[in-house]
Amino acid sequence: RAPTCCHRLAKYESSYGQQVGALALQLLRQHARHPLLVWLNVVAAGAMAVGLGAIYWDTGVDTGGIQDRFGSLYFMLLYLSLSSLSSLPLWHDDRLIFVRERASGAYGTPAYFTAVVLFDFVPLRLLPPLLFTLVSYPMIGLRAGLEARCSALLTLVLHNMASTALSMALGAGLPSVAAANMAGSLAVLACALLGGFLLSRNRMPAVVDWASSLSYVRYSFEGLLINEFHGVDGFRFTAFHQPGVPSDKVPHVDVSGDEILQTFGFRISDEALLDDTLRLGLLVAAFLGGTLLLLHARAVQRS
C-alpha cells in the first residue's frame, strides 16, 4: 500500500494552477511543433468567411433577401458545427500518456482537462466566429452597428463552444475514434435538423419540439435571427416576377422584422435573445461537465 499512498501524496505536491501552467506550456510547445491544425482552421475559416460573403453579397430586403439572411446565418452555424468534429479524437490521441502521468502523480484530471480545453477553445473556436462577424457580416449586408455585431459574435462563439464541448464529451465517452466520429456526425445532423430552419417550428409535434430543446442550434439560430430582425423595419414579401422588372413595379407587402420572426415561429423580444444566450451557456457548461466526469471515470478505470 505504501506506493499507492505515495502516489496519492505526490498527486497534490503541486497546486492546480501550477499543474495547468505546466500543461499549458507543454501544449504550447506541441502546437508550435505541429501548427498544421491551427493554420488549417484559420485559413479555412478565412476562406469560408470571404466565400460566404461573396455568395450572399449585398443581400436585399425582399423575399429573396430575407431567405438569404436566414440561409447565410444558418450556414455559419452549420460550418462551425462541422468544424467542431475535429475535437472528437482530442482525448484519444494522448490517452495513454494522460493515464500514465496521472497515475504517477504528475497532475490531476481537472488540470489536464482545463489546459486541453483552453488550448482548443482559444485558437480554434474563437477566431472563426470573429472572421464571420468581421468579414461575412458587412459583405452580406447583415445588421450593422457595434451592439448588433457584438451580439452576433457572442452567439457564434457560444454556439461553437457548445458544439465543440459536445464533441469532446462524445470523444471522452466512446471507446474509439471511429465510434466517436459516427456519434458526432449523427449529433450534428440531429441538432441541425431540429434547429428551426430545416423543420418549421410552427409545425413541430410536441415530442419533436421537446427534443429540439436539447439542440444547441435551436438557440443559436434563434439568437442570430432575433439580433438580425428584431426592431428593424423596411422588409417586404414580394410576389413572383420575371427578372428585370423594376422593384417598384413588383407587387409586395411591407413587413417588419418582428413580423418575419413571428411568421416563422421565432420569438421577438430582447428577453428571448438573453434566454437563448443563457441556454447556450448552460449547454456549454453541461457538456464540459459531462466531459470532465467521463475523463475522470476512464482514468480511474484504467489506473
Tab-separated table of C-alpha atoms in Angstrom:
chain	number	residue	atom	x	y	z
A	1	ARG	CA	0.000	0.000	0.000
A	2	ALA	CA	2.972	2.330	0.508
A	3	PRO	CA	3.492	3.142	-3.200
A	4	THR	CA	-0.199	3.897	-3.599
A	5	CYS	CA	-0.120	6.348	-0.689
A	6	CYS	CA	2.995	7.974	-2.096
A	7	HIS	CA	1.322	8.387	-5.440
A	8	ARG	CA	-1.695	9.984	-3.814
A	9	LEU	CA	0.516	12.400	-1.921
A	10	ALA	CA	2.586	13.177	-4.997
A	11	LYS	CA	-0.559	13.934	-6.895
A	12	TYR	CA	-1.062	17.028	-4.773
A	13	GLU	CA	2.558	18.201	-4.481
A	14	SER	CA	1.832	20.985	-6.989
A	15	SER	CA	-1.247	23.188	-6.950
A	16	TYR	CA	-3.991	23.123	-9.543
A	17	GLY	CA	-2.727	26.391	-11.027
A	18	GLN	CA	0.830	25.083	-11.286
A	19	GLN	CA	-0.403	21.918	-12.976
A	20	VAL	CA	-2.435	23.919	-15.511
A	21	GLY	CA	0.531	26.216	-16.163
A	22	ALA	CA	2.913	23.318	-16.777
A	23	LEU	CA	0.439	21.547	-19.038
A	24	ALA	CA	-0.291	24.774	-20.912
A	25	LEU	CA	3.422	25.244	-21.594
A	26	GLN	CA	3.659	21.654	-22.798
A	27	LEU	CA	0.668	22.105	-25.114
A	28	LEU	CA	2.070	25.397	-26.404
A	29	ARG	CA	5.286	23.658	-27.403
A	30	GLN	CA	3.278	20.887	-29.017
A	31	HIS	CA	1.262	23.392	-31.059
A	32	ALA	CA	4.477	25.174	-32.047
A	33	ARG	CA	5.967	21.902	-33.319
A	34	HIS	CA	2.779	20.844	-35.099
A	35	PRO	CA	0.869	24.010	-36.104
A	36	LEU	CA	-0.900	22.454	-39.099
A	37	LEU	CA	-4.324	22.066	-37.453
A	38	VAL	CA	-4.363	25.658	-36.222
A	39	TRP	CA	-3.285	27.056	-39.580
A	40	LEU	CA	-5.746	24.891	-41.483
A	41	ASN	CA	-8.500	26.134	-39.207
A	42	VAL	CA	-7.509	29.777	-39.710
A	43	VAL	CA	-7.136	29.510	-43.491
A	44	ALA	CA	-10.342	27.503	-43.918
A	45	ALA	CA	-12.341	29.887	-41.724
A	46	GLY	CA	-10.964	32.925	-43.550
A	47	ALA	CA	-11.678	31.442	-46.968
A	48	MET	CA	-15.157	30.407	-45.869
A	49	ALA	CA	-15.902	33.860	-44.460
A	50	VAL	CA	-14.860	35.557	-47.705
A	51	GLY	CA	-16.605	32.954	-49.869
A	52	LEU	CA	-19.829	33.205	-47.897
A	53	GLY	CA	-19.755	36.984	-48.154
A	54	ALA	CA	-19.186	36.791	-51.916
A	55	ILE	CA	-22.012	34.297	-52.474
A	56	TYR	CA	-24.542	36.292	-50.438
A	57	TRP	CA	-23.092	39.671	-51.429
A	58	ASP	CA	-25.223	42.703	-50.526
A	59	THR	CA	-28.445	40.804	-49.915
A	60	GLY	CA	-31.661	42.783	-50.213
A	61	VAL	CA	-34.797	43.291	-48.146
A	62	ASP	CA	-37.274	41.475	-50.403
A	63	THR	CA	-38.340	37.829	-50.157
A	64	GLY	CA	-35.087	36.604	-51.698
A	65	GLY	CA	-33.056	38.821	-49.396
A	66	ILE	CA	-34.909	37.564	-46.333
A	67	GLN	CA	-34.277	33.978	-47.417
A	68	ASP	CA	-30.595	34.772	-47.971
A	69	ARG	CA	-30.304	36.221	-44.477
A	70	PHE	CA	-31.778	33.046	-42.999
A	71	GLY	CA	-29.570	30.852	-45.173
A	72	SER	CA	-26.296	32.686	-44.564
A	73	LEU	CA	-26.765	32.717	-40.786
A	74	TYR	CA	-27.687	29.042	-40.732
A	75	PHE	CA	-24.688	28.150	-42.894
A	76	MET	CA	-22.352	29.873	-40.431
A	77	LEU	CA	-23.745	27.703	-37.654
A	78	LEU	CA	-23.514	24.558	-39.767
A	79	TYR	CA	-19.892	25.265	-40.668
A	80	LEU	CA	-18.944	25.813	-37.036
A	81	SER	CA	-20.766	22.627	-36.007
A	82	LEU	CA	-18.946	20.529	-38.585
A	83	SER	CA	-15.547	22.060	-37.813
A	84	SER	CA	-16.030	21.195	-34.140
A	85	LEU	CA	-15.800	17.500	-35.045
A	86	SER	CA	-12.026	17.954	-35.085
A	87	SER	CA	-12.233	17.775	-31.270
A	88	LEU	CA	-13.580	14.213	-31.298
A	89	PRO	CA	-10.148	12.475	-31.176
A	90	LEU	CA	-8.763	15.009	-28.696
A	91	TRP	CA	-8.738	12.668	-25.701
A	92	HIS	CA	-7.798	9.541	-27.660
A	93	ASP	CA	-4.553	10.945	-29.095
A	94	ASP	CA	-2.818	11.261	-25.718
A	95	ARG	CA	-4.945	8.917	-23.610
A	96	LEU	CA	-2.127	6.514	-22.681
A	97	ILE	CA	0.202	9.375	-21.734
A	98	PHE	CA	-2.546	11.014	-19.669
A	99	VAL	CA	-3.375	7.825	-17.771
A	100	ARG	CA	0.292	7.069	-17.056
A	101	GLU	CA	1.211	10.600	-15.953
A	102	ARG	CA	-1.946	10.959	-13.882
A	103	ALA	CA	-1.232	7.654	-12.133
A	104	SER	CA	2.322	8.791	-11.371
A	105	GLY	CA	1.014	11.942	-9.679
A	106	ALA	CA	2.236	14.419	-12.319
A	107	TYR	CA	-1.143	16.169	-12.499
A	108	GLY	CA	-4.838	15.612	-11.906
A	109	THR	CA	-7.713	15.165	-14.305
A	110	PRO	CA	-9.159	18.689	-13.736
A	111	ALA	CA	-5.834	20.352	-14.588
A	112	TYR	CA	-5.377	18.262	-17.730
A	113	PHE	CA	-8.967	18.917	-18.784
A	114	THR	CA	-8.642	22.672	-18.226
A	115	ALA	CA	-5.410	23.015	-20.188
A	116	VAL	CA	-6.629	20.977	-23.152
A	117	VAL	CA	-9.974	22.790	-23.321
A	118	LEU	CA	-8.315	26.213	-23.177
A	119	PHE	CA	-5.869	25.364	-25.939
A	120	ASP	CA	-8.687	24.040	-28.102
A	121	PHE	CA	-11.156	26.858	-27.439
A	122	VAL	CA	-8.837	29.855	-27.771
A	123	PRO	CA	-7.134	29.239	-31.148
A	124	LEU	CA	-9.758	27.065	-32.828
A	125	ARG	CA	-13.151	28.212	-31.516
A	126	LEU	CA	-12.830	31.991	-31.153
A	127	LEU	CA	-11.246	33.001	-34.451
A	128	PRO	CA	-13.804	31.568	-36.944
A	129	PRO	CA	-16.770	33.398	-35.345
A	130	LEU	CA	-14.683	36.572	-35.303
A	131	LEU	CA	-13.929	36.215	-39.021
A	132	PHE	CA	-17.587	35.631	-39.852
A	133	THR	CA	-18.556	38.725	-37.879
A	134	LEU	CA	-15.825	40.989	-39.276
A	135	VAL	CA	-15.801	39.727	-42.876
A	136	SER	CA	-19.051	37.981	-43.805
A	137	TYR	CA	-21.473	40.264	-41.965
A	138	PRO	CA	-20.566	43.505	-43.806
A	139	MET	CA	-20.173	41.748	-47.170
A	140	ILE	CA	-23.618	40.159	-46.920
A	141	GLY	CA	-25.209	43.334	-45.611
A	142	LEU	CA	-26.371	41.880	-42.327
A	143	ARG	CA	-27.337	44.157	-39.471
A	144	ALA	CA	-24.698	46.782	-38.773
A	145	GLY	CA	-23.832	48.531	-35.533
A	146	LEU	CA	-21.423	47.671	-32.741
A	147	GLU	CA	-24.077	46.248	-30.427
A	148	ALA	CA	-25.569	44.003	-33.126
A	149	ARG	CA	-22.163	42.746	-34.246
A	150	CYS	CA	-21.027	42.043	-30.685
A	151	SER	CA	-24.258	40.157	-30.004
A	152	ALA	CA	-23.771	38.088	-33.158
A	153	LEU	CA	-20.161	37.358	-32.197
A	154	LEU	CA	-21.173	36.221	-28.717
A	155	THR	CA	-23.851	33.918	-30.136
A	156	LEU	CA	-21.470	32.412	-32.694
A	157	VAL	CA	-18.754	31.864	-30.076
A	158	LEU	CA	-21.171	30.180	-27.660
A	159	HIS	CA	-22.520	28.032	-30.495
A	160	ASN	CA	-19.003	26.959	-31.431
A	161	MET	CA	-18.155	26.215	-27.812
A	162	ALA	CA	-21.350	24.191	-27.303
A	163	SER	CA	-20.751	22.157	-30.441
A	164	THR	CA	-17.114	21.564	-29.506
A	165	ALA	CA	-17.970	20.646	-25.924
A	166	LEU	CA	-20.484	18.081	-27.193
A	167	SER	CA	-17.813	16.595	-29.461
A	168	MET	CA	-15.411	16.468	-26.527
A	169	ALA	CA	-17.979	14.656	-24.393
A	170	LEU	CA	-18.622	12.086	-27.116
A	171	GLY	CA	-14.893	11.617	-27.664
A	172	ALA	CA	-14.317	11.113	-23.945
A	173	GLY	CA	-17.207	8.708	-23.503
A	174	LEU	CA	-16.804	6.410	-26.502
A	175	PRO	CA	-14.091	3.750	-26.741
A	176	SER	CA	-12.743	4.531	-30.215
A	177	VAL	CA	-12.301	7.417	-32.634
A	178	ALA	CA	-14.442	5.621	-35.219
A	179	ALA	CA	-17.367	5.341	-32.812
A	180	ALA	CA	-16.918	8.966	-31.748
A	181	ASN	CA	-16.892	10.122	-35.382
A	182	MET	CA	-20.140	8.302	-36.098
A	183	ALA	CA	-21.839	9.591	-32.948
A	184	GLY	CA	-20.554	13.120	-33.516
A	185	SER	CA	-21.799	13.219	-37.097
A	186	LEU	CA	-25.236	11.977	-36.047
A	187	ALA	CA	-25.362	14.518	-33.216
A	188	VAL	CA	-24.591	17.405	-35.583
A	189	LEU	CA	-27.223	16.197	-38.059
A	190	ALA	CA	-29.844	15.850	-35.324
A	191	CYS	CA	-29.108	19.295	-33.898
A	192	ALA	CA	-29.164	20.823	-37.382
A	193	LEU	CA	-32.491	19.156	-38.210
A	194	LEU	CA	-34.068	20.485	-35.012
A	195	GLY	CA	-32.503	23.932	-35.274
A	196	GLY	CA	-35.593	25.700	-36.623
A	197	PHE	CA	-34.529	26.155	-40.264
A	198	LEU	CA	-34.994	22.770	-41.933
A	199	LEU	CA	-38.160	21.997	-39.954
A	200	SER	CA	-40.826	24.624	-39.268
A	201	ARG	CA	-41.123	25.440	-35.585
A	202	ASN	CA	-44.826	26.150	-36.085
A	203	ARG	CA	-45.483	22.558	-37.155
A	204	MET	CA	-43.285	20.574	-34.785
A	205	PRO	CA	-45.124	17.808	-32.896
A	206	ALA	CA	-44.870	18.067	-29.121
A	207	VAL	CA	-42.272	15.287	-28.858
A	208	VAL	CA	-40.116	16.805	-31.603
A	209	ASP	CA	-40.419	20.258	-30.041
A	210	TRP	CA	-39.216	18.809	-26.731
A	211	ALA	CA	-36.300	17.092	-28.458
A	212	SER	CA	-35.380	20.353	-30.180
A	213	SER	CA	-34.903	21.943	-26.761
A	214	LEU	CA	-31.746	19.805	-26.485
A	215	SER	CA	-30.360	21.217	-29.746
A	216	TYR	CA	-27.812	23.991	-29.311
A	217	VAL	CA	-28.510	25.034	-32.925
A	218	ARG	CA	-32.067	25.982	-31.941
A	219	TYR	CA	-30.878	28.639	-29.500
A	220	SER	CA	-28.004	29.985	-31.580
A	221	PHE	CA	-30.118	30.238	-34.754
A	222	GLU	CA	-32.973	31.988	-32.987
A	223	GLY	CA	-30.492	34.283	-31.252
A	224	LEU	CA	-28.910	35.313	-34.556
A	225	LEU	CA	-32.336	35.875	-36.135
A	226	ILE	CA	-33.593	38.000	-33.245
A	227	ASN	CA	-30.396	40.016	-33.430
A	228	GLU	CA	-30.876	40.445	-37.192
A	229	PHE	CA	-34.599	41.211	-37.466
A	230	HIS	CA	-35.992	42.346	-34.104
A	231	GLY	CA	-36.963	46.014	-34.130
A	232	VAL	CA	-35.983	46.518	-37.785
A	233	ASP	CA	-38.421	47.782	-40.448
A	234	GLY	CA	-38.201	48.032	-44.222
A	235	PHE	CA	-38.547	44.400	-45.308
A	236	ARG	CA	-41.107	43.233	-47.846
A	237	PHE	CA	-42.560	39.979	-49.114
A	238	THR	CA	-42.563	40.174	-52.908
A	239	ALA	CA	-44.619	38.255	-55.458
A	240	PHE	CA	-43.039	36.199	-58.222
A	241	HIS	CA	-41.792	38.349	-61.098
A	242	GLN	CA	-39.667	37.975	-64.188
A	243	PRO	CA	-36.036	39.114	-63.984
A	244	GLY	CA	-35.520	42.723	-64.990
A	245	VAL	CA	-38.813	44.037	-63.651
A	246	PRO	CA	-38.173	47.260	-61.653
A	247	SER	CA	-38.521	46.712	-57.925
A	248	ASP	CA	-41.170	49.429	-57.606
A	249	LYS	CA	-43.361	47.563	-60.114
A	250	VAL	CA	-43.297	44.254	-58.216
A	251	PRO	CA	-46.355	43.562	-56.006
A	252	HIS	CA	-45.233	43.365	-52.405
A	253	VAL	CA	-46.334	43.547	-48.790
A	254	ASP	CA	-44.285	45.648	-46.392
A	255	VAL	CA	-43.373	43.766	-43.218
A	256	SER	CA	-41.291	44.436	-40.145
A	257	GLY	CA	-38.529	42.236	-38.828
A	258	ASP	CA	-40.742	41.205	-35.917
A	259	GLU	CA	-43.468	40.058	-38.322
A	260	ILE	CA	-40.894	37.951	-40.171
A	261	LEU	CA	-39.822	36.304	-36.931
A	262	GLN	CA	-43.436	35.613	-35.949
A	263	THR	CA	-44.194	34.175	-39.390
A	264	PHE	CA	-41.514	31.534	-38.942
A	265	GLY	CA	-42.280	30.800	-35.287
A	266	PHE	CA	-39.427	32.644	-33.579
A	267	ARG	CA	-39.681	34.855	-30.518
A	268	ILE	CA	-39.408	38.630	-30.853
A	269	SER	CA	-38.002	40.172	-27.687
A	270	ASP	CA	-34.671	41.116	-26.160
A	271	GLU	CA	-35.572	38.821	-23.268
A	272	ALA	CA	-35.793	35.920	-25.737
A	273	LEU	CA	-32.311	36.747	-27.041
A	274	LEU	CA	-30.980	36.774	-23.485
A	275	ASP	CA	-32.745	33.472	-22.798
A	276	ASP	CA	-31.151	31.880	-25.876
A	277	THR	CA	-27.732	33.150	-24.797
A	278	LEU	CA	-28.120	31.771	-21.280
A	279	ARG	CA	-29.324	28.410	-22.575
A	280	LEU	CA	-26.301	28.160	-24.846
A	281	GLY	CA	-24.070	28.911	-21.877
A	282	LEU	CA	-25.806	26.238	-19.813
A	283	LEU	CA	-25.324	23.678	-22.586
A	284	VAL	CA	-21.623	24.547	-22.776
A	285	ALA	CA	-21.293	24.059	-19.017
A	286	ALA	CA	-23.281	20.806	-19.085
A	287	PHE	CA	-21.277	19.305	-21.954
A	288	LEU	CA	-17.957	20.317	-20.401
A	289	GLY	CA	-19.021	18.971	-17.013
A	290	GLY	CA	-20.003	15.674	-18.618
A	291	THR	CA	-16.661	15.532	-20.413
A	292	LEU	CA	-14.746	16.021	-17.168
A	293	LEU	CA	-16.729	13.290	-15.408
A	294	LEU	CA	-16.202	10.854	-18.280
A	295	LEU	CA	-12.476	11.592	-18.382
A	296	HIS	CA	-12.162	11.039	-14.647
A	297	ALA	CA	-14.139	7.794	-14.787
A	298	ARG	CA	-11.994	6.400	-17.597
A	299	ALA	CA	-8.768	7.451	-15.895
A	300	VAL	CA	-9.788	5.758	-12.648
A	301	GLN	CA	-10.853	2.658	-14.555
A	302	ARG	CA	-7.504	2.369	-16.351
A	303	SER	CA	-5.225	3.317	-13.434
